[in-house]
Short mmCIF file of C-alpha atoms and ligand atoms in Angstrom, two decimals:
data_model
loop_
_atom_site.label_atom_id
_atom_site.label_comp_id
_atom_site.label_asym_id
_atom_site.label_seq_id
_atom_site.Cartn_x
_atom_site.Cartn_y
_atom_site.Cartn_z
CA UNK M 1 26.40 -4.72 -1.13
CA UNK M 2 24.89 -5.05 -4.58
CA UNK M 3 26.49 -2.28 -6.64
CA UNK M 4 24.88 -0.20 -9.41
CA UNK M 5 24.96 -1.96 -12.75
CA UNK M 6 23.42 -5.12 -11.28
CA UNK M 7 19.99 -6.32 -12.40
CA UNK M 8 17.19 -6.35 -9.80
CA UNK M 9 13.98 -8.33 -10.05
CA UNK M 10 10.52 -6.94 -9.30
CA UNK M 11 7.53 -9.24 -9.03
CA UNK M 12 4.50 -7.25 -10.09
CA UNK M 13 4.36 -4.43 -12.60
CA UNK M 14 1.86 -1.95 -11.15
CA UNK M 15 2.48 1.67 -10.21
CA UNK M 16 4.47 0.71 -7.12
CA UNK M 17 6.81 -1.28 -9.33
CA UNK M 18 6.96 1.62 -11.77
CA UNK M 19 8.21 4.02 -9.09
CA UNK M 20 10.70 1.36 -8.01
CA UNK M 21 12.01 1.12 -11.57
CA UNK M 22 12.44 4.91 -11.69
CA UNK M 23 14.34 4.93 -8.37
CA UNK M 24 16.54 2.01 -9.39
CA UNK M 25 17.34 3.52 -12.80
CA UNK M 26 18.34 6.80 -11.12
CA UNK M 27 20.91 4.86 -9.11
CA UNK M 28 22.16 3.04 -12.20
CA UNK M 29 20.65 -0.40 -11.66
CA UNK M 30 18.89 -2.49 -14.26
CA UNK M 31 15.42 -3.85 -13.53
CA UNK M 32 13.61 -6.98 -14.68
CA UNK M 33 9.84 -6.90 -14.04
CA UNK M 34 7.62 -9.97 -14.00
CA UNK M 35 3.97 -9.19 -14.77
CA UNK M 36 1.46 -10.98 -17.00
CA UNK M 37 0.04 -7.69 -18.32
CA UNK M 38 1.79 -6.66 -21.57
CA UNK M 39 1.06 -2.97 -20.78
CA UNK M 40 1.91 -3.04 -17.09
CA UNK M 41 2.99 0.36 -15.68
CA UNK M 42 6.38 -0.95 -14.52
CA UNK M 43 6.96 -3.29 -17.45
CA UNK M 44 6.85 -0.29 -19.81
CA UNK M 45 9.86 1.28 -18.11
CA UNK M 46 11.86 -1.78 -17.10
CA UNK M 47 15.01 -2.94 -18.89
CA UNK M 48 13.36 -6.32 -19.26
CA UNK M 49 9.67 -7.10 -18.95
CA UNK M 50 8.97 -10.80 -18.47
CA UNK M 51 5.39 -10.97 -19.60
CA UNK M 52 4.32 -14.21 -17.94
CA UNK M 53 2.25 -15.58 -15.09
CA UNK M 54 3.74 -15.25 -11.61
CA UNK M 55 4.02 -19.04 -11.38
CA UNK M 56 5.66 -19.44 -14.81
CA UNK M 57 8.62 -21.78 -14.27
CA UNK M 58 10.74 -20.49 -17.16
CA UNK M 59 10.24 -16.84 -16.15
CA UNK M 60 11.07 -17.57 -12.51
CA UNK M 61 14.19 -19.50 -13.54
CA UNK M 62 15.34 -16.54 -15.62
CA UNK M 63 14.69 -13.93 -12.93
CA UNK M 64 16.54 -16.06 -10.35
CA UNK M 65 19.48 -16.54 -12.75
CA UNK M 66 19.84 -12.93 -13.88
CA UNK M 67 18.87 -10.88 -10.82
CA UNK M 68 21.09 -10.06 -7.86
CA UNK M 69 18.07 -9.54 -5.56
CA UNK M 70 14.31 -9.70 -5.84
CA UNK M 71 11.41 -7.80 -4.30
CA UNK M 72 7.69 -7.56 -4.82
CA UNK M 73 5.21 -4.75 -5.14
CA UNK M 74 2.12 -6.92 -5.03
CA UNK M 75 1.15 -8.77 -1.87
CA UNK M 76 -0.89 -11.39 -3.68
CA UNK M 77 2.19 -12.92 -5.27
CA UNK M 78 1.86 -16.59 -4.29
CA UNK M 79 4.13 -17.00 -1.23
CA UNK M 80 5.48 -20.27 -2.66
CA UNK M 81 6.92 -18.32 -5.60
CA UNK M 82 8.90 -16.11 -3.22
CA UNK M 83 9.91 -19.16 -1.21
CA UNK M 84 11.19 -20.91 -4.31
CA UNK M 85 13.19 -17.82 -5.35
CA UNK M 86 14.72 -17.17 -1.95
CA UNK M 87 16.47 -20.51 -2.09
CA UNK M 88 18.49 -19.03 -4.98
CA UNK M 89 18.74 -15.26 -4.51
CA UNK M 90 18.10 -12.67 -1.76
CA UNK M 91 14.36 -11.89 -1.63
CA UNK M 92 13.18 -8.93 0.45
CA UNK M 93 10.61 -9.05 1.98
CA UNK M 94 10.85 -12.74 2.79
CA UNK M 95 8.08 -15.14 1.79
CA UNK M 96 7.41 -15.76 5.48
CA UNK M 97 6.37 -12.10 6.01
CA UNK M 98 4.31 -11.86 2.83
CA UNK M 99 2.56 -15.12 3.72
CA UNK M 100 1.41 -13.74 7.09
CA UNK M 101 -0.10 -10.54 5.71
CA UNK M 102 -1.61 -12.07 2.57
CA UNK M 103 -4.50 -13.39 4.59
CA UNK M 104 -6.50 -11.15 6.93
CA UNK M 105 -7.05 -13.98 9.41
CA UNK M 106 -3.39 -14.95 9.59
CA UNK M 107 -2.46 -11.29 9.87
CA UNK M 108 -4.91 -10.50 12.69
CA UNK M 109 -4.06 -13.71 14.53
CA UNK M 110 -0.37 -12.84 14.29
CA UNK M 111 -0.97 -9.28 15.50
CA UNK M 112 -3.18 -10.22 18.45
CA UNK M 113 -0.76 -13.02 19.36
CA UNK M 114 1.97 -10.39 19.67
CA UNK M 115 -0.26 -8.10 21.72
CA UNK M 116 -1.04 -5.48 19.07
CA UNK M 117 -4.52 -3.88 19.20
CA UNK M 118 -6.91 -4.64 16.33
CA UNK M 119 -10.69 -4.25 15.94
CA UNK M 120 -12.71 -7.15 17.41
CA UNK M 121 -12.88 -9.93 14.82
CA UNK M 122 -13.76 -13.57 14.33
CA UNK M 123 -13.14 -16.06 11.53
CA UNK M 124 -15.98 -17.26 9.31
CA UNK M 125 -15.39 -20.44 7.35
CA UNK M 126 -19.00 -21.57 7.00
CA UNK M 127 -22.49 -20.15 7.61
CA UNK M 128 -22.54 -21.93 10.97
CA UNK M 129 -19.75 -19.62 12.22
CA UNK M 130 -21.73 -16.43 11.56
CA UNK M 131 -23.77 -16.15 14.76
CA UNK M 132 -20.84 -16.76 17.11
CA UNK M 133 -18.71 -14.34 15.09
CA UNK M 134 -21.34 -11.59 15.34
CA UNK M 135 -21.53 -12.16 19.10
CA UNK M 136 -17.87 -11.12 19.22
CA UNK M 137 -18.07 -8.10 16.94
CA UNK M 138 -21.57 -6.72 17.43
CA UNK M 139 -23.20 -4.59 14.71
CA UNK M 140 -22.47 -2.83 12.45
CA UNK M 141 -19.69 -5.11 11.28
CA UNK M 142 -17.76 -5.73 8.08
CA UNK M 143 -17.53 -9.14 6.55
CA UNK M 144 -14.29 -9.29 4.56
CA UNK M 145 -12.83 -11.98 2.41
CA UNK M 146 -9.68 -13.25 4.13
CA UNK M 147 -7.62 -13.20 0.94
CA UNK M 148 -7.38 -11.10 -2.23
CA UNK M 149 -9.26 -8.04 -0.96
CA UNK M 150 -8.04 -4.52 -1.59
CA UNK M 151 -9.40 -0.98 -1.80
CA UNK M 152 -12.57 -2.00 0.00
CA UNK M 153 -13.25 -4.79 -2.52
CA UNK M 154 -14.35 -8.17 -1.17
CA UNK M 155 -16.14 -6.71 1.82
CA UNK M 156 -19.75 -6.17 2.83
CA UNK M 157 -21.12 -4.02 5.64
CA UNK M 158 -23.62 -5.89 7.79
CA UNK M 159 -25.97 -4.12 10.17
CA UNK M 160 -28.11 -6.99 11.51
CA UNK M 161 -27.99 -10.72 12.10
CA UNK M 162 -30.56 -11.38 9.36
CA UNK M 163 -28.16 -10.01 6.72
CA UNK M 164 -25.14 -12.16 7.66
CA UNK M 165 -25.92 -15.21 5.53
CA UNK M 166 -26.57 -13.21 2.37
CA UNK M 167 -23.35 -11.20 2.91
CA UNK M 168 -21.39 -14.44 3.20
CA UNK M 169 -23.03 -15.76 0.04
CA UNK M 170 -22.24 -12.49 -1.74
CA UNK M 171 -18.56 -13.09 -0.94
CA UNK M 172 -18.79 -16.55 -2.50
CA UNK M 173 -18.73 -18.35 0.89
CA UNK M 174 -14.93 -17.96 0.79
CA UNK M 175 -13.09 -17.89 4.14
CA UNK M 176 -13.84 -14.52 5.73
CA UNK M 177 -13.23 -12.40 8.77
CA UNK M 178 -16.09 -10.60 10.49
CA UNK M 179 -14.81 -7.34 11.92
CA UNK M 180 -16.36 -4.80 14.23
CA UNK M 181 -17.01 -1.49 12.47
CA UNK M 182 -14.81 1.01 14.24
CA UNK M 183 -16.08 4.47 15.17
CA UNK M 184 -13.37 6.26 13.23
CA UNK M 185 -11.93 9.62 14.18
CA UNK M 186 -9.20 9.36 11.57
CA UNK M 187 -7.18 6.92 9.49
CA UNK M 188 -3.40 7.06 9.69
CA UNK M 189 -0.47 5.16 8.26
CA UNK M 190 3.25 4.86 8.77
CA UNK M 191 5.68 3.68 6.11
CA UNK M 192 8.90 2.21 7.43
CA UNK M 193 12.05 0.68 5.98
CA UNK M 194 13.94 -2.02 7.85
CA UNK M 195 17.29 -3.30 6.66
CA UNK M 196 18.82 -6.73 6.88
CA UNK M 197 20.67 -5.78 10.07
CA UNK M 198 17.58 -4.54 11.88
CA UNK M 199 18.17 -0.82 11.21
CA UNK M 200 14.96 1.14 10.73
CA UNK M 201 13.82 4.48 9.32
CA UNK M 202 10.19 5.58 9.37
CA UNK M 203 8.45 8.39 7.54
CA UNK M 204 6.17 10.88 9.28
CA UNK M 205 2.67 9.66 10.12
CA UNK M 206 0.30 10.29 7.23
CA UNK M 207 -3.37 11.15 7.56
CA UNK M 208 -5.51 9.26 5.04
CA UNK M 209 -8.93 10.19 3.74
CA UNK M 210 -10.90 7.48 1.95
CA UNK M 211 -13.85 7.62 -0.41
CA UNK M 212 -15.84 4.44 -1.05
CA UNK M 213 -13.15 2.35 0.66
CA UNK M 214 -10.43 3.73 -1.66
CA UNK M 215 -7.72 6.13 -0.55
CA UNK M 216 -8.62 9.59 -1.85
CA UNK M 217 -5.85 11.70 -0.36
CA UNK M 218 -2.98 11.58 2.10
CA UNK M 219 -1.78 14.48 4.18
CA UNK M 220 1.79 14.55 5.47
CA UNK M 221 2.43 15.16 8.26
CA UNK M 222 -0.87 14.06 9.82
CA UNK M 223 -2.70 16.74 11.81
CA UNK M 224 -2.24 14.95 15.13
CA UNK M 225 -0.35 15.68 18.33
CA UNK M 226 3.20 14.47 18.94
CA UNK M 227 2.15 11.86 21.51
CA UNK M 228 -0.17 10.11 19.04
CA UNK M 229 2.43 10.34 16.26
CA UNK M 230 4.97 8.70 18.59
CA UNK M 231 2.54 5.92 19.41
CA UNK M 232 1.88 5.17 15.72
CA UNK M 233 5.58 5.26 14.86
CA UNK M 234 6.57 3.07 17.82
CA UNK M 235 3.89 0.54 17.03
CA UNK M 236 5.06 0.38 13.41
CA UNK M 237 8.64 -0.28 14.56
CA UNK M 238 7.42 -2.97 16.94
CA UNK M 239 5.44 -4.63 14.13
CA UNK M 240 8.47 -4.63 11.83
CA UNK M 241 10.60 -6.14 14.59
CA UNK M 242 7.98 -8.70 15.59
CA UNK M 243 7.78 -9.96 12.02
CA UNK M 244 11.58 -9.61 11.55
CA UNK M 245 10.87 -7.70 8.37
CA UNK M 246 13.39 -6.74 5.69
CA UNK M 247 12.15 -4.16 3.22
CA UNK M 248 9.56 -1.39 3.15
CA UNK M 249 6.25 -1.91 4.90
CA UNK M 250 3.26 0.22 5.75
CA UNK M 251 1.02 -0.11 8.78
CA UNK M 252 -2.49 1.28 8.36
CA UNK M 253 -4.17 2.46 11.55
CA UNK M 254 -7.67 3.26 12.69
CA UNK M 255 -7.85 6.02 15.30
CA UNK M 256 -11.02 5.48 17.31
CA UNK M 257 -13.02 8.40 18.63
CA UNK M 258 -12.04 7.39 22.17
CA UNK M 259 -8.37 7.84 21.21
CA UNK M 260 -7.45 4.16 20.86
CA UNK M 261 -5.12 3.32 18.01
CA UNK M 262 -5.88 0.02 16.23
CA UNK M 263 -3.95 -1.67 13.45
CA UNK M 264 -6.10 -2.12 10.36
CA UNK M 265 -3.61 -3.92 8.16
CA UNK M 266 0.01 -4.27 7.11
CA UNK M 267 1.20 -3.84 3.54
CA UNK M 268 4.46 -5.71 2.79
CA UNK M 269 5.60 -3.09 0.27
CA UNK M 270 5.67 0.64 -0.37
CA UNK M 271 2.21 2.12 0.07
CA UNK M 272 -0.11 4.50 -1.74
CA UNK M 273 -0.09 6.77 1.32
CA UNK M 274 3.70 7.04 0.93
CA UNK M 275 3.65 8.34 -2.64
CA UNK M 276 4.25 11.87 -1.38
CA UNK M 277 7.75 10.76 -0.29
CA UNK M 278 8.82 10.87 -3.96
CA UNK M 279 8.25 14.63 -4.05
CA UNK M 280 8.57 15.70 -0.42
CA UNK M 281 11.20 13.55 1.36
CA UNK M 282 14.97 13.32 1.17
CA UNK M 283 14.74 9.66 0.06
CA UNK M 284 11.50 8.18 -1.28
CA UNK M 285 9.91 4.94 -0.06
CA UNK M 286 10.96 3.36 -3.37
CA UNK M 287 14.57 4.40 -2.90
CA UNK M 288 14.42 2.73 0.54
CA UNK M 289 13.07 -0.44 -1.05
CA UNK M 290 16.03 -0.37 -3.41
CA UNK M 291 18.49 0.34 -0.59
CA UNK M 292 17.24 -2.58 1.50
CA UNK M 293 17.34 -4.92 -1.48
CA UNK M 294 20.92 -3.94 -2.28
CA UNK M 295 22.13 -3.80 1.35
CA UNK M 296 22.91 -0.08 1.07
CA UNK M 297 22.55 2.11 4.17
CA UNK M 298 18.99 3.45 4.56
CA UNK M 299 18.32 6.92 3.17
CA UNK M 300 16.92 9.85 5.10
CA UNK M 301 13.15 9.88 5.65
CA UNK M 302 13.21 13.58 6.44
CA UNK M 303 10.14 15.47 5.25
CA UNK M 304 11.42 18.50 3.36
CA UNK M 305 8.05 20.18 3.15
CA UNK M 306 4.41 19.42 4.03
CA UNK M 307 2.60 17.64 1.19
CA UNK M 308 -0.81 16.40 0.13
CA UNK M 309 -1.21 13.53 -2.34
CA UNK M 310 -4.47 13.05 -4.24
CA UNK M 311 -5.30 9.86 -6.13
CA UNK M 312 -6.67 10.08 -9.67
CA UNK M 313 -9.17 7.29 -10.32
CA UNK M 314 -10.43 6.09 -13.68
CA UNK M 315 -13.78 7.78 -13.05
CA UNK M 316 -12.09 11.04 -13.99
CA UNK M 317 -11.65 9.79 -17.57
CA UNK M 318 -15.40 9.44 -18.36
CA UNK M 319 -15.15 12.16 -21.00
CA UNK M 320 -11.68 11.21 -22.22
CA UNK M 321 -8.31 12.49 -21.01
CA UNK M 322 -8.87 14.98 -18.17
CA UNK M 323 -7.79 18.55 -18.68
CA UNK M 324 -4.57 18.72 -16.65
CA UNK M 325 -4.37 22.49 -16.90
CA UNK M 326 -5.27 22.96 -13.20
CA UNK M 327 -2.42 20.68 -12.09
CA UNK M 328 0.15 22.22 -14.41
CA UNK M 329 -0.94 25.75 -13.47
CA UNK M 330 -0.29 25.06 -9.78
CA UNK M 331 3.43 25.57 -9.43
CA UNK M 332 3.73 23.39 -6.31
CA UNK M 333 1.77 20.48 -7.84
CA UNK M 334 3.35 17.49 -9.59
CA UNK M 335 1.44 15.07 -11.76
CA UNK M 336 2.24 11.34 -11.83
CA UNK M 337 0.44 9.16 -14.37
CA UNK M 338 0.99 5.41 -14.41
CA UNK M 339 0.64 4.67 -18.13
CA UNK M 340 -2.46 2.49 -17.72
CA UNK M 341 -4.44 2.06 -20.91
CA UNK M 342 -7.90 1.35 -19.53
CA UNK M 343 -9.35 3.97 -17.17
CA UNK M 344 -11.92 1.83 -15.35
CA UNK M 345 -13.99 3.37 -12.51
CA UNK M 346 -12.15 2.99 -9.20
CA UNK M 347 -8.87 2.13 -10.91
CA UNK M 348 -5.85 4.12 -9.74
CA UNK M 349 -4.58 5.85 -12.89
CA UNK M 350 -2.25 8.36 -11.28
CA UNK M 351 -1.95 10.91 -8.53
CA UNK M 352 -0.69 14.40 -7.92
CA UNK M 353 1.23 15.78 -5.00
CA UNK M 354 0.99 19.35 -3.85
CA UNK M 355 3.73 20.82 -1.69
CA UNK M 356 3.18 23.76 0.63
CA UNK M 357 4.89 25.78 3.30
CA UNK M 358 2.24 24.52 5.70
CA UNK M 359 -0.12 21.56 5.66
CA UNK M 360 -2.97 24.01 5.38
CA UNK M 361 -1.48 25.65 2.28
CA UNK M 362 -0.83 22.29 0.60
CA UNK M 363 -4.32 21.04 1.51
CA UNK M 364 -6.03 24.19 0.22
CA UNK M 365 -4.13 24.03 -3.08
CA UNK M 366 -4.72 20.26 -3.44
CA UNK M 367 -8.45 20.72 -2.97
CA UNK M 368 -8.58 23.58 -5.43
CA UNK M 369 -6.85 21.43 -8.07
CA UNK M 370 -9.27 18.57 -7.43
CA UNK M 371 -12.26 20.90 -7.69
CA UNK M 372 -11.02 22.16 -11.05
CA UNK M 373 -10.34 18.64 -12.34
CA UNK M 374 -13.77 17.37 -11.33
CA UNK M 375 -15.65 20.63 -12.01
CA UNK M 376 -16.90 20.65 -8.41
CA UNK M 377 -16.58 23.49 -5.92
P1 AMP A 1 -9.50 -2.31 4.09
O1 AMP A 1 -9.39 -2.79 2.67
O2 AMP A 1 -9.82 -3.38 5.05
O3 AMP A 1 -8.31 -1.47 4.52
O4 AMP A 1 -10.74 -1.30 4.10
C1 AMP A 1 -10.80 -0.16 3.28
C2 AMP A 1 -11.40 1.02 4.04
O5 AMP A 1 -12.71 0.68 4.53
C3 AMP A 1 -10.62 1.41 5.29
O6 AMP A 1 -9.53 2.23 4.98
C4 AMP A 1 -11.71 2.12 6.08
O7 AMP A 1 -11.97 3.41 5.55
C5 AMP A 1 -12.93 1.26 5.82
N1 AMP A 1 -12.99 0.18 6.85
C6 AMP A 1 -12.50 -1.08 6.70
N2 AMP A 1 -12.68 -1.79 7.83
C7 AMP A 1 -13.26 -0.99 8.72
C8 AMP A 1 -13.69 -1.14 10.09
N3 AMP A 1 -13.56 -2.29 10.75
N4 AMP A 1 -14.26 -0.08 10.70
C9 AMP A 1 -14.42 1.11 10.04
N5 AMP A 1 -14.05 1.32 8.77
C10 AMP A 1 -13.48 0.29 8.10
#
């Protein structure tokens, strides 16, 4: 067990890293964050911010020398960096797991190879692959870059064969996956922690509502029946076992209108849809990340109260700092801002969580706050 007082390394300094720093500091650990951005959300709060590129040899040597364990909050960390570090210090999750999910094709091939259901897909490496790929997926379909896509970026919706070539060109002719567009009834996710000895603890299934491909709000627990919740939780456990995962992961699901549950993607880290766990669960997803890193027993994932989390995107800052009065005036709402300096459209600047005695109460209050913030009914 790595005891409090030790220094822990975090690769990536975004908001996920920031919440990790807060959880680790509460337990009395020190944190060293590696992120090239001098104003990174986690770097601002860390004991040490190594402001350098993720491949920087001197920075990696220092983090390996001074940290008792290392984790990541950013799945696009080059897997070779993790691999290099894990030869010297415990790294959770392992480079092997991050490598699989960094690339949509590797991820889907892994999942289908293990028998997990995913939307029909086919790889596209060159324009000559497009017709055969579309024969597998049908239309409408989504052409997605295999690597470095997030929040709906790096993907184009295609409704007919004639539009395939231009979509591929729009994505820079990079390796892609063509994916059937699913007739969605709902989007769900499950966040789970798995320790080094195979022990697991999962949070309640969350219901996720997206706008323009970006998560808008998460509702916990999801408004689904117990049988479906069991299926999503079991599948998440099976995924974590199949990949022999150590750390916190999230599985994002598509629920089809016909009731089928498909895996959309796996995040090898705490997840935006698990932010409510900070305010509404016995132990947060970031505390679990810390516990797995330090070989502590897992904390309780018990939901203490229903909760709704709403993301705050940069668009809200068009006229300067938003008026937070509506959040502060709602006694069950908590504001979390990430300390980002540039509020660009679509950029996640913060979120708020609203607790309620029932999901309906939390949802009604969360929507009222959002209406007041955006001056919409
Ligand atoms: P992704 O980055 O692949 O998770 O996509 C972002 C969002 O786009 C998802 O959460 C869905 O709302 C939507 N989306 C992506 N792929 C599909 C699909 N195959 N069918 C339907 N909606 C999709």
